[in-house]
XYZ file of N, CA and C in Angstrom:
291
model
N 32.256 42.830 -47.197
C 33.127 43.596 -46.389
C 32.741 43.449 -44.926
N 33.798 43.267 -43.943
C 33.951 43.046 -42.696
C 33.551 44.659 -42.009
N 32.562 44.856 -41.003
C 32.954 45.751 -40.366
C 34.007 45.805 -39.732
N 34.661 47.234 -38.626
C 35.638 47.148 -37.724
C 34.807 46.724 -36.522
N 33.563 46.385 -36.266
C 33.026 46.707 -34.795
C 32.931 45.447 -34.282
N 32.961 44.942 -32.995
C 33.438 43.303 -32.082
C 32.088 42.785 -32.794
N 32.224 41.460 -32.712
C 31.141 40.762 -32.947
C 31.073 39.796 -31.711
N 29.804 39.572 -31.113
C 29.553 38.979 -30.198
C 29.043 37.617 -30.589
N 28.957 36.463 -29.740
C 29.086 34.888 -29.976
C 27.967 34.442 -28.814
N 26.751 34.674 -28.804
C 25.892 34.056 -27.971
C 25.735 32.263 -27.475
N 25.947 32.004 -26.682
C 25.797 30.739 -26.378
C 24.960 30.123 -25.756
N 24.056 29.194 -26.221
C 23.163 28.660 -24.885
C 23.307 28.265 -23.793
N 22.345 28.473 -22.741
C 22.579 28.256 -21.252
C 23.118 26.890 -21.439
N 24.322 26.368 -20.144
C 24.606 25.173 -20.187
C 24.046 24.905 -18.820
N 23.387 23.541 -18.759
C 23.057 23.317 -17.833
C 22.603 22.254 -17.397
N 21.721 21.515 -16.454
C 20.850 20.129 -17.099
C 19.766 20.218 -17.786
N 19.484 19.574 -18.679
C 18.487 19.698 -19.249
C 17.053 19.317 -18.727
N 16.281 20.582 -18.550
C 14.817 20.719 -18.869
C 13.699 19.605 -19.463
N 13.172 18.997 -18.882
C 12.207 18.012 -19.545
C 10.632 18.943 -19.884
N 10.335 19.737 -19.024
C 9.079 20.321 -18.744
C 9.640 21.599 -19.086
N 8.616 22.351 -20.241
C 8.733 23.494 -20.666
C 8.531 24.685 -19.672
N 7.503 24.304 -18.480
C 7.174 25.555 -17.906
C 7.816 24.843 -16.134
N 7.926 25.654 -15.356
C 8.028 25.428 -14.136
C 7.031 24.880 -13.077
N 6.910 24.066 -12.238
C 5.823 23.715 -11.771
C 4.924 25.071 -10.312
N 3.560 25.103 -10.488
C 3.086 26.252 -9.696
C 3.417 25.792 -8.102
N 3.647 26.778 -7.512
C 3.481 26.863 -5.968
C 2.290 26.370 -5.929
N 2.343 26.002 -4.464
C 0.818 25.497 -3.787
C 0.798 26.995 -2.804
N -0.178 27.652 -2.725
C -0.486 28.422 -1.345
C -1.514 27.751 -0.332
N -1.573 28.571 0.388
C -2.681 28.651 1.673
C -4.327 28.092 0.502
N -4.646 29.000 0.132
C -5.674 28.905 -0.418
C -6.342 27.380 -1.525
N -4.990 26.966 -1.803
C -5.229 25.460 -2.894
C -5.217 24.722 -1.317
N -4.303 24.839 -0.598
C -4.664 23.455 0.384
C -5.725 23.909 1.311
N -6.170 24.760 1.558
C -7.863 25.102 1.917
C -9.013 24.207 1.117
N -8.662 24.405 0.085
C -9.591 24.159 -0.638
C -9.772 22.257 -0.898
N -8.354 21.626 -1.011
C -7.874 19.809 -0.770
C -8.334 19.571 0.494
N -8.488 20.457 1.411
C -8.616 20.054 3.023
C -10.969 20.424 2.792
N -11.132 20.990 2.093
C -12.676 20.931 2.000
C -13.087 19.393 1.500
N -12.266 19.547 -0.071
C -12.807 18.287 -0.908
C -12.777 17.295 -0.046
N -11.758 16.721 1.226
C -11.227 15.546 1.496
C -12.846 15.856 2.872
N -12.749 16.533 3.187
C -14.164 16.406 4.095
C -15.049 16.290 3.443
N -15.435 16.839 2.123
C -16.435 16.325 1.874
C -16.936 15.151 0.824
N -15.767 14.192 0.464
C -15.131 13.283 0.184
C -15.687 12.220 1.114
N -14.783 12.192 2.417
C -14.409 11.185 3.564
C -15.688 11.669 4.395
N -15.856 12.473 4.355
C -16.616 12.716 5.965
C -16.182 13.060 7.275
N -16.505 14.014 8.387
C -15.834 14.448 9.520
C -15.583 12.995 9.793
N -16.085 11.709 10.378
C -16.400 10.669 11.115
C -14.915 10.516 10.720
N -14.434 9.665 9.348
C -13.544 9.123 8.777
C -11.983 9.838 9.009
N -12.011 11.218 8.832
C -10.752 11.960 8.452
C -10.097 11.451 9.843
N -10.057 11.600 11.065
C -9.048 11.547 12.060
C -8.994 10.133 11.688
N -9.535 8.942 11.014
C -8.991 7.486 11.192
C -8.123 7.815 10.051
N -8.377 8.056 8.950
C -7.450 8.407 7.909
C -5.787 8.812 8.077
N -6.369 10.463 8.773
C -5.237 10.492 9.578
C -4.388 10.152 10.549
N -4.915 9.124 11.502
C -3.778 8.347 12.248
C -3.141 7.171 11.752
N -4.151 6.514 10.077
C -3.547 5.797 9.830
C -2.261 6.000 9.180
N -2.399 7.153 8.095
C -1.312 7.998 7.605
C -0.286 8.501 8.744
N -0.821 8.675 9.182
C 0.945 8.925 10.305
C 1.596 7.861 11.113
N 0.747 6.604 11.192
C 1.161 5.048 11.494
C 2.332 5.167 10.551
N 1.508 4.993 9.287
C 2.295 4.202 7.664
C 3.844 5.379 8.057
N 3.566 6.932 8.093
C 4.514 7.694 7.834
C 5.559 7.209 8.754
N 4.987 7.008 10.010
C 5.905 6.572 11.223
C 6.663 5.210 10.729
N 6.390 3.907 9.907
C 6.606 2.705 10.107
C 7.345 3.328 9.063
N 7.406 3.563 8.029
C 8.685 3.967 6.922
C 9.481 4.924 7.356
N 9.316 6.011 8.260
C 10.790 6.485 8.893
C 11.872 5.580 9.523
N 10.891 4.399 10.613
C 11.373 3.597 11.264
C 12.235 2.804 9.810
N 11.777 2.199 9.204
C 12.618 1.298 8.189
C 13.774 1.916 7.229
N 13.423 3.072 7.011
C 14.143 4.294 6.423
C 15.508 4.255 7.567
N 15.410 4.609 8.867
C 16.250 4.597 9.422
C 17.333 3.802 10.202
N 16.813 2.348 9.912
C 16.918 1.172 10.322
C 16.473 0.640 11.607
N 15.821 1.227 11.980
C 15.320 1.430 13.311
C 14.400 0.372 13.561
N 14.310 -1.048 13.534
C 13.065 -1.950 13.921
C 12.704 -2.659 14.994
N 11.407 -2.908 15.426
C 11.027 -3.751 16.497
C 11.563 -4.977 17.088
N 11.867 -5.551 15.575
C 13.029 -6.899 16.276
C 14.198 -6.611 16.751
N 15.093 -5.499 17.022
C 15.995 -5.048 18.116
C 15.889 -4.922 18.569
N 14.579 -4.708 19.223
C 14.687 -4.616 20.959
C 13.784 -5.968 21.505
N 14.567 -6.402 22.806
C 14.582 -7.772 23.381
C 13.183 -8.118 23.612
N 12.760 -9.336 22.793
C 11.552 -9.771 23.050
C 10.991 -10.302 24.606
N 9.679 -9.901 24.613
C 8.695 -10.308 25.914
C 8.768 -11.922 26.422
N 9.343 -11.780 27.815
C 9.619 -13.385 28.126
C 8.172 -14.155 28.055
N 8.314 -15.097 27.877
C 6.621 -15.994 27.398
C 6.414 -15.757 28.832
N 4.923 -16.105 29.159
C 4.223 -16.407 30.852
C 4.338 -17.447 31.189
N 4.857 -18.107 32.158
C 5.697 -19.114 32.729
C 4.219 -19.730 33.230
N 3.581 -21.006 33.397
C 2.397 -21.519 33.532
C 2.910 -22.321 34.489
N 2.390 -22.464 35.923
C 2.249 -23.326 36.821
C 1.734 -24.405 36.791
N 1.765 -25.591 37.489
C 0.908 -26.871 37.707
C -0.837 -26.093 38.475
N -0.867 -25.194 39.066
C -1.766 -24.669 39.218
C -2.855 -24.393 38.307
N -2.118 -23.659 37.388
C -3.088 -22.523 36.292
C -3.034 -23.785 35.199
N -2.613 -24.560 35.189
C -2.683 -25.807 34.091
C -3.633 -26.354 34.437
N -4.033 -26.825 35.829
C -5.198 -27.867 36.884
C -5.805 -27.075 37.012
N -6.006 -25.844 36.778
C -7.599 -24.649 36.876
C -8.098 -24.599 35.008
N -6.878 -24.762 34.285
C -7.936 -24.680 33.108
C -8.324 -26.270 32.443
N -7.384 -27.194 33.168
C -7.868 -28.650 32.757
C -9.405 -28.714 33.220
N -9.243 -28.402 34.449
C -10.813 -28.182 34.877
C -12.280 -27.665 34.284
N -11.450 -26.680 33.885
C -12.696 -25.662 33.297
C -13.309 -27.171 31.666
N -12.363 -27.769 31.062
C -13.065 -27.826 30.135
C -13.447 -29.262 31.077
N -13.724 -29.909 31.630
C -14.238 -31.311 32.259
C -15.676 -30.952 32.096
N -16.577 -32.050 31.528
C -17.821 -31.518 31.611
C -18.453 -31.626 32.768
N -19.715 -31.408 33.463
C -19.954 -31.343 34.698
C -20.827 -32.119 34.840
């Protein structure tokens, strides 16, 4: 026998699907305190600022390519035009004496 009372029809969330059961944690203040110790005492004071300018080179040269932005667009350096002068001062130099 049927009750009279509504029956409800639950449906699962639609959505994209989930690969990873749990959500991934925030980082705070305190975890990158702690990556910014290891890497000093890792690298060493001496090392970290080369580290870091090289990392912001690399970061800089892939924005540039990212954005199309490259060195060969802008007009290359005219060569140094060499005189009969500066040609007869270094023929000289190698003459033995």
């Amino acid at each position: 026998m049927v009750s009279s009372g509504s029956l409800a029809v639950v449906f699962p969330h639609v959505g994209p699907p989930n690969r990873y059961p749990e959500r991934m944690p925030n980082i705070g203040t305190g975890e990158i305190l702690l990556l910014l110790l290891l890497a000093l005492l890792l690298f060493g004071a001496k090392r970290l600022p080369e580290i870091g300018r090289s990392m912001g080179r690399g970061l800089r040269e892939f924005k540039d390519s990212v954005s199309g932005k490259d060195q060969d667009d802008e007009p290359a350096e005219l060569p140094m035009q060499t005189t009969d002068t500066t040609v007869a001062a270094r023929e000289r130099e190698r003459d033995p004496v």
